[in-house]
Amino acid sequence: MYENDKRIVLSLDAGGTNFVFSAIQGYKEIVEPINMEAVSDNLEECLNAIVSGFEQIKSQLKEKAVAISFAFPGPADYKNGIIGDLPNFKAFRKGIALGPFLQKKFNLPVYINNDGNLFAYGEALNGALPMVNDWLTKAGNNKQYNNLVGITLGTGFGAGVVLNNVLMLGDNGCGGDVWIMKNKKYPAMIVEESVSIRAVKRVYQELSGHDASNLSPKDIFDIAEGHLEGDRQAAISSFEELGEMAGDAVAYALTIVDGLVLVGGGLCGAAKYILPSMTKELQKEIGLFSGEQMPSMQMEIFNLMDAQAKTDFLTSEECSVKIPFSEELVHYNRSKKIGILCSQIGTSKAVMDGAYAYALQQIDEAGIGCCK
C-alpha cells in the first residue's frame, strides 16, 4: 500500500538532541536529509529550527508536498497536534500546539504521532507483515496475517497495534501503550522498569556486583559475547530477564490482538538473548483449579529468527474435512500460530514509512486532494 504513490510527505526524526528532516515518496527518501540541533530548552529557537528544517527540505523538491507527518515524544494530544510536558524537551510545557503552528506556517495538513505507533504502522504496510505473508505464499501456505503488534525496546518500552491496515489509536490516543502494564517481577511497578535500557544496566549491576553506571547496552552485550571484560553470565541474564518481562506484557496484548509480533529499537542488537527468552515466556503453561495445565496462549509461538522455528511456522497444517452427511470437502486449518521477529528494515525506516502511510491514509479518508 502506497509503495507506488507519487505524493510527497515531509517528515522529521525528532531526537532529544538532533532533528533530522526529510521528504518521502513511495516509501523512499527523495532528498538529502537535513540535520539541525533540537534546542530542547528554548521554545522559540526549537520551533524556528523545525520551520527552518522543513523549509530547507521544501527547497529541494520539484513538486509540492501534500502533508507533514512525523513522530514526536509524548505525552501529547496527538489528534489535535498538542505536545504536553516533555521531560527531555524543557521548551515544551503546558501544552504546545505544534501541529496547528506548522499547519499555519506551511498551509499543509500536519499529522503527529508517537514512534511506537508509527513503527508498527510502517512494518504493517511496508515491512514485516507483507514480508511474512510473502514467505508463507512462497512456502505454499495459504495462511495470511492481517494484524501486528510492534514493540520497541530502547530508552523505554514502546508499542503500536495495527488491525487490518488500520492503526489502533484508541479514544484517548493510548491504544497499544504496553509500557504501563503491570511488571511481572515487581507487580507494584510498571513493566517499562524491566523493559528498557535502564533495566538492562540495573539487572547487570545487581547480578554482577559491578558498577554499570558508565556502561552502555552495547558494552553489556559485548560482555555477554565475551568481547569485553566483565561478568558474562550476568550480562546474558540481564537481556534474558528483559525478554521475559516483555514476553509477559506481550502475552496480554496478544490475547486481544492475535497478530504477528515485531520487535524493534536499539536493544534489538541483543535479540539473540532477548527473543528466545520472550518466546519461552509466551510458551509457558498456566494452571486450572483442577490441577490441569494448559498453554498460556491459544496460539503456538514461533521465534522466526530461528531457522527451524521459521520452517515450522511456514509449514501448512491445512487438511480437508467432509461436511456432515455429504461428500463435499472444506479446508480445515488445524493450527493457530504466531511468529515473533525483529525488524528487517530498521526502526527508523519503519517509523518514517509509518509517518508517510499514516498521512496518506488520513488524507484519503478525509478526501483531501485527488491526485495519487
mmCIF file of C-alpha atoms in Angstrom:
data_model
loop_
_atom_site.group_PDB
_atom_site.id
_atom_site.type_symbol
_atom_site.label_atom_id
_atom_site.label_comp_id
_atom_site.label_asym_id
_atom_site.label_seq_id
_atom_site.Cartn_x
_atom_site.Cartn_y
_atom_site.Cartn_z
ATOM 1 C CA MET A 1 0.000 0.000 0.000
ATOM 2 C CA TYR A 2 1.342 3.421 -1.121
ATOM 3 C CA GLU A 3 4.622 1.964 -2.466
ATOM 4 C CA ASN A 4 3.856 3.389 -5.916
ATOM 5 C CA ASP A 5 2.190 6.559 -4.649
ATOM 6 C CA LYS A 6 3.563 9.772 -6.155
ATOM 7 C CA ARG A 7 2.533 12.053 -3.308
ATOM 8 C CA ILE A 8 5.282 13.593 -1.188
ATOM 9 C CA VAL A 9 5.221 13.926 2.595
ATOM 10 C CA LEU A 10 7.643 15.995 4.672
ATOM 11 C CA SER A 11 8.917 14.136 7.715
ATOM 12 C CA LEU A 12 11.050 14.590 10.819
ATOM 13 C CA ASP A 13 13.040 12.275 13.083
ATOM 14 C CA ALA A 14 12.842 14.126 16.408
ATOM 15 C CA GLY A 15 15.629 13.086 18.762
ATOM 16 C CA GLY A 16 16.455 14.638 22.099
ATOM 17 C CA THR A 17 19.478 16.473 20.713
ATOM 18 C CA ASN A 18 19.021 16.483 16.927
ATOM 19 C CA PHE A 19 16.252 16.880 14.377
ATOM 20 C CA VAL A 20 16.610 15.084 11.029
ATOM 21 C CA PHE A 21 14.293 16.329 8.265
ATOM 22 C CA SER A 22 13.439 14.512 5.052
ATOM 23 C CA ALA A 23 10.811 14.026 2.330
ATOM 24 C CA ILE A 24 9.220 10.696 1.420
ATOM 25 C CA GLN A 25 7.613 9.485 -1.794
ATOM 26 C CA GLY A 26 6.513 5.881 -2.242
ATOM 27 C CA TYR A 27 8.370 4.932 0.985
ATOM 28 C CA LYS A 28 11.633 6.309 -0.405
ATOM 29 C CA GLU A 29 13.617 9.338 0.753
ATOM 30 C CA ILE A 30 13.853 11.674 -2.227
ATOM 31 C CA VAL A 31 16.036 14.427 -0.741
ATOM 32 C CA GLU A 32 19.279 14.805 1.150
ATOM 33 C CA PRO A 33 18.256 14.786 4.847
ATOM 34 C CA ILE A 34 18.830 17.971 6.864
ATOM 35 C CA ASN A 35 20.285 17.759 10.397
ATOM 36 C CA MET A 36 19.657 20.509 12.921
ATOM 37 C CA GLU A 37 20.177 20.961 16.641
ATOM 38 C CA ALA A 38 16.974 20.352 18.603
ATOM 39 C CA VAL A 39 17.457 23.267 21.070
ATOM 40 C CA SER A 40 15.213 21.452 23.519
ATOM 41 C CA ASP A 41 15.348 24.115 26.262
ATOM 42 C CA ASN A 42 14.151 27.148 24.265
ATOM 43 C CA LEU A 43 10.722 27.030 22.625
ATOM 44 C CA GLU A 44 11.213 29.850 20.124
ATOM 45 C CA GLU A 45 14.575 28.523 18.954
ATOM 46 C CA CYS A 46 13.226 24.978 18.823
ATOM 47 C CA LEU A 47 10.239 25.981 16.678
ATOM 48 C CA ASN A 48 12.468 28.103 14.443
ATOM 49 C CA ALA A 49 14.708 25.081 13.909
ATOM 50 C CA ILE A 50 11.729 22.921 12.944
ATOM 51 C CA VAL A 51 10.437 25.530 10.485
ATOM 52 C CA SER A 52 13.905 26.055 9.014
ATOM 53 C CA GLY A 53 14.425 22.319 8.586
ATOM 54 C CA PHE A 54 11.190 21.823 6.710
ATOM 55 C CA GLU A 55 11.827 24.911 4.564
ATOM 56 C CA GLN A 56 15.227 23.556 3.561
ATOM 57 C CA ILE A 57 13.651 20.242 2.597
ATOM 58 C CA LYS A 58 10.946 22.027 0.583
ATOM 59 C CA SER A 59 13.637 23.897 -1.346
ATOM 60 C CA GLN A 60 14.981 20.557 -2.626
ATOM 61 C CA LEU A 61 11.612 19.458 -4.019
ATOM 62 C CA LYS A 62 10.416 19.887 -7.590
ATOM 63 C CA GLU A 63 6.825 19.095 -6.626
ATOM 64 C CA LYS A 64 4.688 20.300 -3.730
ATOM 65 C CA ALA A 65 4.329 18.126 -0.648
ATOM 66 C CA VAL A 66 0.809 17.114 0.402
ATOM 67 C CA ALA A 67 1.406 16.876 4.168
ATOM 68 C CA ILE A 68 3.799 16.960 7.094
ATOM 69 C CA SER A 69 3.909 13.796 9.207
ATOM 70 C CA PHE A 70 6.302 12.716 11.939
ATOM 71 C CA ALA A 71 6.792 11.110 15.333
ATOM 72 C CA PHE A 72 7.292 13.300 18.394
ATOM 73 C CA PRO A 73 7.702 12.321 22.050
ATOM 74 C CA GLY A 74 4.720 12.336 24.402
ATOM 75 C CA PRO A 75 2.756 12.895 26.498
ATOM 76 C CA ALA A 76 0.678 14.569 23.836
ATOM 77 C CA ASP A 77 -2.778 15.046 22.384
ATOM 78 C CA TYR A 78 -1.674 13.717 19.021
ATOM 79 C CA LYS A 79 -5.083 14.019 17.387
ATOM 80 C CA ASN A 80 -5.006 17.792 17.858
ATOM 81 C CA GLY A 81 -1.248 18.154 17.477
ATOM 82 C CA ILE A 82 -0.668 19.370 21.048
ATOM 83 C CA ILE A 83 2.570 18.379 22.778
ATOM 84 C CA GLY A 84 2.470 18.145 26.579
ATOM 85 C CA ASP A 85 5.140 18.422 29.271
ATOM 86 C CA LEU A 86 8.152 16.562 27.888
ATOM 87 C CA PRO A 87 10.909 15.534 30.314
ATOM 88 C CA ASN A 88 13.608 15.763 27.621
ATOM 89 C CA PHE A 89 12.234 18.882 25.920
ATOM 90 C CA LYS A 90 12.056 21.598 28.563
ATOM 91 C CA ALA A 91 10.800 24.004 25.910
ATOM 92 C CA PHE A 92 7.519 22.100 25.720
ATOM 93 C CA ARG A 93 5.443 22.921 28.784
ATOM 94 C CA LYS A 94 1.731 23.431 29.481
ATOM 95 C CA GLY A 95 0.660 22.234 26.039
ATOM 96 C CA ILE A 96 2.313 23.486 22.843
ATOM 97 C CA ALA A 97 0.168 23.486 19.693
ATOM 98 C CA LEU A 98 2.950 22.193 17.431
ATOM 99 C CA GLY A 99 0.665 20.714 14.768
ATOM 100 C CA PRO A 100 -1.524 23.818 14.308
ATOM 101 C CA PHE A 101 1.615 26.003 14.366
ATOM 102 C CA LEU A 102 3.176 24.067 11.474
ATOM 103 C CA GLN A 103 -0.113 23.913 9.611
ATOM 104 C CA LYS A 104 -0.345 27.712 9.671
ATOM 105 C CA LYS A 105 3.292 28.093 8.613
ATOM 106 C CA PHE A 106 3.169 25.695 5.675
ATOM 107 C CA ASN A 107 -0.533 25.555 4.785
ATOM 108 C CA LEU A 108 -0.394 21.754 4.852
ATOM 109 C CA PRO A 109 -2.184 19.141 6.954
ATOM 110 C CA VAL A 110 0.075 18.052 9.832
ATOM 111 C CA TYR A 111 -0.011 14.634 11.467
ATOM 112 C CA ILE A 112 1.936 13.859 14.640
ATOM 113 C CA ASN A 113 2.060 10.524 16.430
ATOM 114 C CA ASN A 114 4.333 8.557 18.743
ATOM 115 C CA ASP A 115 7.156 6.438 17.387
ATOM 116 C CA GLY A 116 5.704 3.142 18.681
ATOM 117 C CA ASN A 117 2.516 3.632 16.656
ATOM 118 C CA LEU A 118 4.322 4.733 13.517
ATOM 119 C CA PHE A 119 6.866 1.907 13.850
ATOM 120 C CA ALA A 120 4.045 -0.636 13.919
ATOM 121 C CA TYR A 121 2.217 1.049 11.027
ATOM 122 C CA GLY A 122 5.323 1.179 8.853
ATOM 123 C CA GLU A 123 6.053 -2.502 9.497
ATOM 124 C CA ALA A 124 2.449 -3.485 8.832
ATOM 125 C CA LEU A 125 2.249 -1.721 5.478
ATOM 126 C CA ASN A 126 5.789 -1.912 4.124
ATOM 127 C CA GLY A 127 7.822 -4.187 6.389
ATOM 128 C CA ALA A 128 7.330 -7.339 8.445
ATOM 129 C CA LEU A 129 3.666 -8.058 7.706
ATOM 130 C CA PRO A 130 3.893 -8.167 3.895
ATOM 131 C CA MET A 131 7.284 -9.900 4.168
ATOM 132 C CA VAL A 132 5.960 -12.743 6.345
ATOM 133 C CA ASN A 133 2.894 -13.114 4.134
ATOM 134 C CA ASP A 134 5.221 -13.390 1.136
ATOM 135 C CA TRP A 135 7.214 -16.092 2.944
ATOM 136 C CA LEU A 136 4.001 -18.028 3.544
ATOM 137 C CA THR A 137 2.904 -17.741 -0.092
ATOM 138 C CA LYS A 138 6.284 -18.931 -1.366
ATOM 139 C CA ALA A 139 6.139 -21.848 1.081
ATOM 140 C CA GLY A 140 2.790 -22.904 -0.392
ATOM 141 C CA ASN A 141 0.916 -21.934 2.774
ATOM 142 C CA ASN A 142 -2.439 -20.198 2.228
ATOM 143 C CA LYS A 143 -2.371 -18.543 5.654
ATOM 144 C CA GLN A 144 -2.081 -14.741 5.629
ATOM 145 C CA TYR A 145 -1.728 -12.325 8.558
ATOM 146 C CA ASN A 146 -3.569 -9.013 8.852
ATOM 147 C CA ASN A 147 -2.694 -7.851 12.366
ATOM 148 C CA LEU A 148 0.534 -6.827 14.054
ATOM 149 C CA VAL A 149 1.855 -5.826 17.467
ATOM 150 C CA GLY A 150 5.015 -3.763 17.079
ATOM 151 C CA ILE A 151 7.176 -3.181 20.156
ATOM 152 C CA THR A 152 10.291 -1.046 20.530
ATOM 153 C CA LEU A 153 12.966 -1.816 23.099
ATOM 154 C CA GLY A 154 15.199 1.110 23.977
ATOM 155 C CA THR A 155 15.094 4.063 26.345
ATOM 156 C CA GLY A 156 11.547 2.918 27.062
ATOM 157 C CA PHE A 157 9.076 0.212 26.073
ATOM 158 C CA GLY A 158 7.074 1.475 23.108
ATOM 159 C CA ALA A 159 4.379 -0.275 21.129
ATOM 160 C CA GLY A 160 1.751 0.079 18.452
ATOM 161 C CA VAL A 161 -1.057 -2.112 17.122
ATOM 162 C CA VAL A 162 -2.310 -2.404 13.547
ATOM 163 C CA LEU A 163 -5.550 -4.222 12.738
ATOM 164 C CA ASN A 164 -6.365 -4.873 9.064
ATOM 165 C CA ASN A 165 -4.167 -1.949 7.919
ATOM 166 C CA VAL A 166 -5.749 0.392 10.476
ATOM 167 C CA LEU A 167 -3.583 1.895 13.215
ATOM 168 C CA MET A 168 -5.282 1.452 16.584
ATOM 169 C CA LEU A 169 -5.073 4.812 18.345
ATOM 170 C CA GLY A 170 -7.832 4.496 20.930
ATOM 171 C CA ASP A 171 -10.308 7.141 22.058
ATOM 172 C CA ASN A 172 -7.652 8.896 24.116
ATOM 173 C CA GLY A 173 -4.660 8.204 21.901
ATOM 174 C CA CYS A 174 -3.449 5.482 24.294
ATOM 175 C CA GLY A 175 -4.038 2.427 22.094
ATOM 176 C CA GLY A 176 -1.239 -0.120 22.294
ATOM 177 C CA ASP A 177 0.510 1.505 25.267
ATOM 178 C CA VAL A 178 2.116 -1.548 26.879
ATOM 179 C CA TRP A 179 4.771 0.357 28.822
ATOM 180 C CA ILE A 180 2.401 0.974 31.738
ATOM 181 C CA MET A 181 1.294 -2.660 32.112
ATOM 182 C CA LYS A 182 1.990 -4.432 35.405
ATOM 183 C CA ASN A 183 5.541 -5.687 35.884
ATOM 184 C CA LYS A 184 5.658 -9.484 36.266
ATOM 185 C CA LYS A 185 8.632 -9.428 38.670
ATOM 186 C CA TYR A 186 7.694 -6.240 40.544
ATOM 187 C CA PRO A 187 3.863 -6.035 40.476
ATOM 188 C CA ALA A 188 3.829 -2.568 42.063
ATOM 189 C CA MET A 189 5.957 -1.251 39.177
ATOM 190 C CA ILE A 190 5.234 -0.578 35.508
ATOM 191 C CA VAL A 191 6.705 -3.118 33.101
ATOM 192 C CA GLU A 192 8.947 -0.476 31.493
ATOM 193 C CA GLU A 193 11.079 -0.561 34.657
ATOM 194 C CA SER A 194 12.132 -4.031 33.497
ATOM 195 C CA VAL A 195 11.967 -3.456 29.724
ATOM 196 C CA SER A 196 14.324 -0.588 28.922
ATOM 197 C CA ILE A 197 17.985 0.371 28.732
ATOM 198 C CA ARG A 198 17.960 1.346 32.394
ATOM 199 C CA ALA A 199 16.619 -2.119 33.247
ATOM 200 C CA VAL A 200 19.488 -3.875 31.460
ATOM 201 C CA LYS A 201 22.017 -1.759 33.344
ATOM 202 C CA ARG A 202 20.264 -2.233 36.690
ATOM 203 C CA VAL A 203 19.979 -6.005 36.369
ATOM 204 C CA TYR A 204 23.587 -6.360 35.219
ATOM 205 C CA GLN A 205 24.753 -4.348 38.224
ATOM 206 C CA GLU A 206 22.577 -6.381 40.608
ATOM 207 C CA LEU A 207 23.780 -9.737 39.281
ATOM 208 C CA SER A 208 27.434 -8.873 38.789
ATOM 209 C CA GLY A 209 28.003 -6.563 41.739
ATOM 210 C CA HIS A 210 29.845 -4.240 39.339
ATOM 211 C CA ASP A 211 29.010 -0.570 38.814
ATOM 212 C CA ALA A 212 27.142 -0.304 35.500
ATOM 213 C CA SER A 213 26.503 3.454 35.518
ATOM 214 C CA ASN A 214 29.057 4.085 32.789
ATOM 215 C CA LEU A 215 28.175 1.043 30.700
ATOM 216 C CA SER A 216 26.040 1.235 27.566
ATOM 217 C CA PRO A 217 23.767 -1.613 26.430
ATOM 218 C CA LYS A 218 26.354 -2.268 23.700
ATOM 219 C CA ASP A 219 29.028 -2.647 26.394
ATOM 220 C CA ILE A 220 26.873 -5.162 28.267
ATOM 221 C CA PHE A 221 26.180 -7.027 25.018
ATOM 222 C CA ASP A 222 29.923 -7.154 24.309
ATOM 223 C CA ILE A 223 30.456 -8.568 27.797
ATOM 224 C CA ALA A 224 27.783 -11.189 27.035
ATOM 225 C CA GLU A 225 29.594 -12.046 23.809
ATOM 226 C CA GLY A 226 32.940 -12.320 25.595
ATOM 227 C CA HIS A 227 34.396 -9.367 23.708
ATOM 228 C CA LEU A 228 34.688 -7.134 26.773
ATOM 229 C CA GLU A 229 35.814 -7.909 30.294
ATOM 230 C CA GLY A 230 33.028 -8.368 32.829
ATOM 231 C CA ASP A 231 30.541 -10.890 34.214
ATOM 232 C CA ARG A 232 29.400 -12.707 31.089
ATOM 233 C CA GLN A 233 26.533 -14.662 32.669
ATOM 234 C CA ALA A 234 25.197 -11.538 34.393
ATOM 235 C CA ALA A 235 25.239 -9.733 31.044
ATOM 236 C CA ILE A 236 23.378 -12.559 29.307
ATOM 237 C CA SER A 237 20.856 -12.760 32.146
ATOM 238 C CA SER A 238 20.183 -9.011 32.008
ATOM 239 C CA PHE A 239 18.938 -9.348 28.417
ATOM 240 C CA GLU A 240 17.119 -12.595 29.120
ATOM 241 C CA GLU A 241 15.216 -11.007 32.006
ATOM 242 C CA LEU A 242 14.181 -8.131 29.748
ATOM 243 C CA GLY A 243 12.864 -10.678 27.226
ATOM 244 C CA GLU A 244 10.921 -12.497 29.928
ATOM 245 C CA MET A 245 9.288 -9.315 31.239
ATOM 246 C CA ALA A 246 8.485 -8.085 27.723
ATOM 247 C CA GLY A 247 7.053 -11.508 26.877
ATOM 248 C CA ASP A 248 4.685 -11.345 29.828
ATOM 249 C CA ALA A 249 3.321 -7.983 28.641
ATOM 250 C CA VAL A 250 3.103 -9.123 25.025
ATOM 251 C CA ALA A 251 1.114 -12.185 26.131
ATOM 252 C CA TYR A 252 -1.660 -9.946 27.411
ATOM 253 C CA ALA A 253 -1.591 -7.878 24.218
ATOM 254 C CA LEU A 254 -1.817 -10.988 22.027
ATOM 255 C CA THR A 255 -4.950 -12.237 23.747
ATOM 256 C CA ILE A 256 -6.673 -9.144 22.323
ATOM 257 C CA VAL A 257 -4.807 -8.524 19.077
ATOM 258 C CA ASP A 258 -3.890 -12.024 17.802
ATOM 259 C CA GLY A 259 -1.273 -10.970 15.260
ATOM 260 C CA LEU A 260 2.420 -11.103 14.447
ATOM 261 C CA VAL A 261 4.862 -9.623 16.963
ATOM 262 C CA LEU A 262 7.521 -7.340 15.532
ATOM 263 C CA VAL A 263 10.447 -6.145 17.666
ATOM 264 C CA GLY A 264 12.498 -3.007 17.003
ATOM 265 C CA GLY A 265 14.506 -0.416 18.893
ATOM 266 C CA GLY A 266 18.104 -0.014 19.929
ATOM 267 C CA LEU A 267 18.175 -3.146 22.094
ATOM 268 C CA CYS A 268 17.395 -5.365 19.092
ATOM 269 C CA GLY A 269 21.143 -5.842 18.740
ATOM 270 C CA ALA A 270 20.831 -8.263 21.672
ATOM 271 C CA ALA A 271 17.939 -10.160 20.061
ATOM 272 C CA LYS A 272 19.842 -13.465 20.272
ATOM 273 C CA TYR A 273 19.298 -13.329 24.048
ATOM 274 C CA ILE A 274 16.021 -11.385 24.205
ATOM 275 C CA LEU A 275 13.845 -13.220 21.655
ATOM 276 C CA PRO A 276 14.372 -16.786 22.934
ATOM 277 C CA SER A 277 13.546 -15.595 26.448
ATOM 278 C CA MET A 278 10.456 -13.745 25.199
ATOM 279 C CA THR A 279 9.342 -16.780 23.211
ATOM 280 C CA LYS A 280 9.851 -19.074 26.204
ATOM 281 C CA GLU A 281 7.677 -16.804 28.351
ATOM 282 C CA LEU A 282 4.912 -16.881 25.744
ATOM 283 C CA GLN A 283 5.130 -20.681 25.553
ATOM 284 C CA LYS A 284 4.630 -21.194 29.296
ATOM 285 C CA GLU A 285 1.756 -23.156 30.744
ATOM 286 C CA ILE A 286 -0.928 -21.934 33.104
ATOM 287 C CA GLY A 287 -2.972 -23.911 35.599
ATOM 288 C CA LEU A 288 -6.581 -24.655 36.456
ATOM 289 C CA PHE A 289 -8.055 -25.287 39.928
ATOM 290 C CA SER A 290 -8.450 -28.923 38.856
ATOM 291 C CA GLY A 291 -4.680 -29.199 38.755
ATOM 292 C CA GLU A 292 -4.543 -29.412 34.980
ATOM 293 C CA GLN A 293 -2.031 -27.388 32.992
ATOM 294 C CA MET A 294 -2.652 -25.779 29.622
ATOM 295 C CA PRO A 295 -0.735 -23.423 27.302
ATOM 296 C CA SER A 296 -0.988 -19.811 28.441
ATOM 297 C CA MET A 297 -1.594 -18.784 24.814
ATOM 298 C CA GLN A 298 -4.162 -20.229 22.412
ATOM 299 C CA MET A 299 -1.607 -19.911 19.640
ATOM 300 C CA GLU A 300 1.707 -21.703 19.137
ATOM 301 C CA ILE A 301 4.555 -19.179 19.400
ATOM 302 C CA PHE A 302 7.495 -19.260 16.976
ATOM 303 C CA ASN A 303 10.733 -17.270 17.051
ATOM 304 C CA LEU A 304 11.132 -16.510 13.351
ATOM 305 C CA MET A 305 14.774 -15.512 13.841
ATOM 306 C CA ASP A 306 15.465 -19.237 14.431
ATOM 307 C CA ALA A 307 15.763 -21.194 11.170
ATOM 308 C CA GLN A 308 13.980 -24.354 12.338
ATOM 309 C CA ALA A 309 11.211 -22.416 14.098
ATOM 310 C CA LYS A 310 10.707 -20.354 10.939
ATOM 311 C CA THR A 311 10.383 -23.522 8.839
ATOM 312 C CA ASP A 312 7.861 -24.965 11.287
ATOM 313 C CA PHE A 313 5.894 -21.709 11.273
ATOM 314 C CA LEU A 314 5.717 -21.610 7.467
ATOM 315 C CA THR A 315 4.665 -25.254 7.138
ATOM 316 C CA SER A 316 0.982 -25.547 6.320
ATOM 317 C CA GLU A 317 -1.130 -27.788 8.520
ATOM 318 C CA GLU A 318 -4.291 -27.475 6.462
ATOM 319 C CA CYS A 319 -6.326 -30.531 5.661
ATOM 320 C CA SER A 320 -9.745 -31.289 4.257
ATOM 321 C CA VAL A 321 -12.791 -32.449 6.190
ATOM 322 C CA LYS A 322 -16.174 -33.565 4.979
ATOM 323 C CA ILE A 323 -19.326 -31.597 5.562
ATOM 324 C CA PRO A 324 -21.570 -33.883 7.676
ATOM 325 C CA PHE A 325 -23.874 -36.104 5.581
ATOM 326 C CA SER A 326 -22.073 -35.006 2.433
ATOM 327 C CA GLU A 327 -19.067 -35.909 0.290
ATOM 328 C CA GLU A 328 -18.168 -32.250 -0.096
ATOM 329 C CA LEU A 329 -14.806 -31.248 1.387
ATOM 330 C CA VAL A 330 -13.810 -27.970 3.063
ATOM 331 C CA HIS A 331 -10.433 -26.690 4.248
ATOM 332 C CA TYR A 332 -9.574 -27.045 7.913
ATOM 333 C CA ASN A 333 -6.604 -25.172 9.402
ATOM 334 C CA ARG A 334 -5.665 -27.259 12.425
ATOM 335 C CA SER A 335 -3.081 -24.870 13.844
ATOM 336 C CA LYS A 336 -3.016 -21.401 15.333
ATOM 337 C CA LYS A 337 0.402 -19.799 15.002
ATOM 338 C CA ILE A 338 2.032 -16.505 15.932
ATOM 339 C CA GLY A 339 5.518 -15.502 14.818
ATOM 340 C CA ILE A 340 7.928 -13.145 16.562
ATOM 341 C CA LEU A 341 10.731 -11.458 14.645
ATOM 342 C CA CYS A 342 12.999 -8.427 14.588
ATOM 343 C CA SER A 343 12.557 -5.575 12.147
ATOM 344 C CA GLN A 344 14.307 -6.264 8.859
ATOM 345 C CA ILE A 345 14.088 -2.691 7.574
ATOM 346 C CA GLY A 346 15.241 -0.957 10.761
ATOM 347 C CA THR A 347 13.309 1.012 13.348
ATOM 348 C CA SER A 348 13.989 4.488 11.921
ATOM 349 C CA LYS A 349 12.963 3.396 8.426
ATOM 350 C CA ALA A 350 9.799 1.772 9.774
ATOM 351 C CA VAL A 351 8.838 4.929 11.717
ATOM 352 C CA MET A 352 9.437 7.041 8.609
ATOM 353 C CA ASP A 353 7.336 4.678 6.482
ATOM 354 C CA GLY A 354 4.620 4.717 9.111
ATOM 355 C CA ALA A 355 4.535 8.513 9.180
ATOM 356 C CA TYR A 356 4.268 8.577 5.377
ATOM 357 C CA ALA A 357 1.491 5.989 5.215
ATOM 358 C CA TYR A 358 -0.443 7.499 8.099
ATOM 359 C CA ALA A 359 -0.514 10.919 6.425
ATOM 360 C CA LEU A 360 -1.764 9.497 3.129
ATOM 361 C CA GLN A 361 -4.336 7.318 4.889
ATOM 362 C CA GLN A 362 -5.687 10.356 6.754
ATOM 363 C CA ILE A 363 -5.718 12.461 3.580
ATOM 364 C CA ASP A 364 -7.589 9.765 1.644
ATOM 365 C CA GLU A 365 -10.070 9.260 4.446
ATOM 366 C CA ALA A 366 -10.763 12.987 4.622
ATOM 367 C CA GLY A 367 -10.961 13.305 0.832
ATOM 368 C CA ILE A 368 -8.220 15.965 0.705
ATOM 369 C CA GLY A 369 -6.961 16.403 -2.859
ATOM 370 C CA CYS A 370 -7.437 13.988 -5.729
ATOM 371 C CA CYS A 371 -4.041 13.028 -7.104
ATOM 372 C CA LYS A 372 -2.102 9.887 -6.125
#
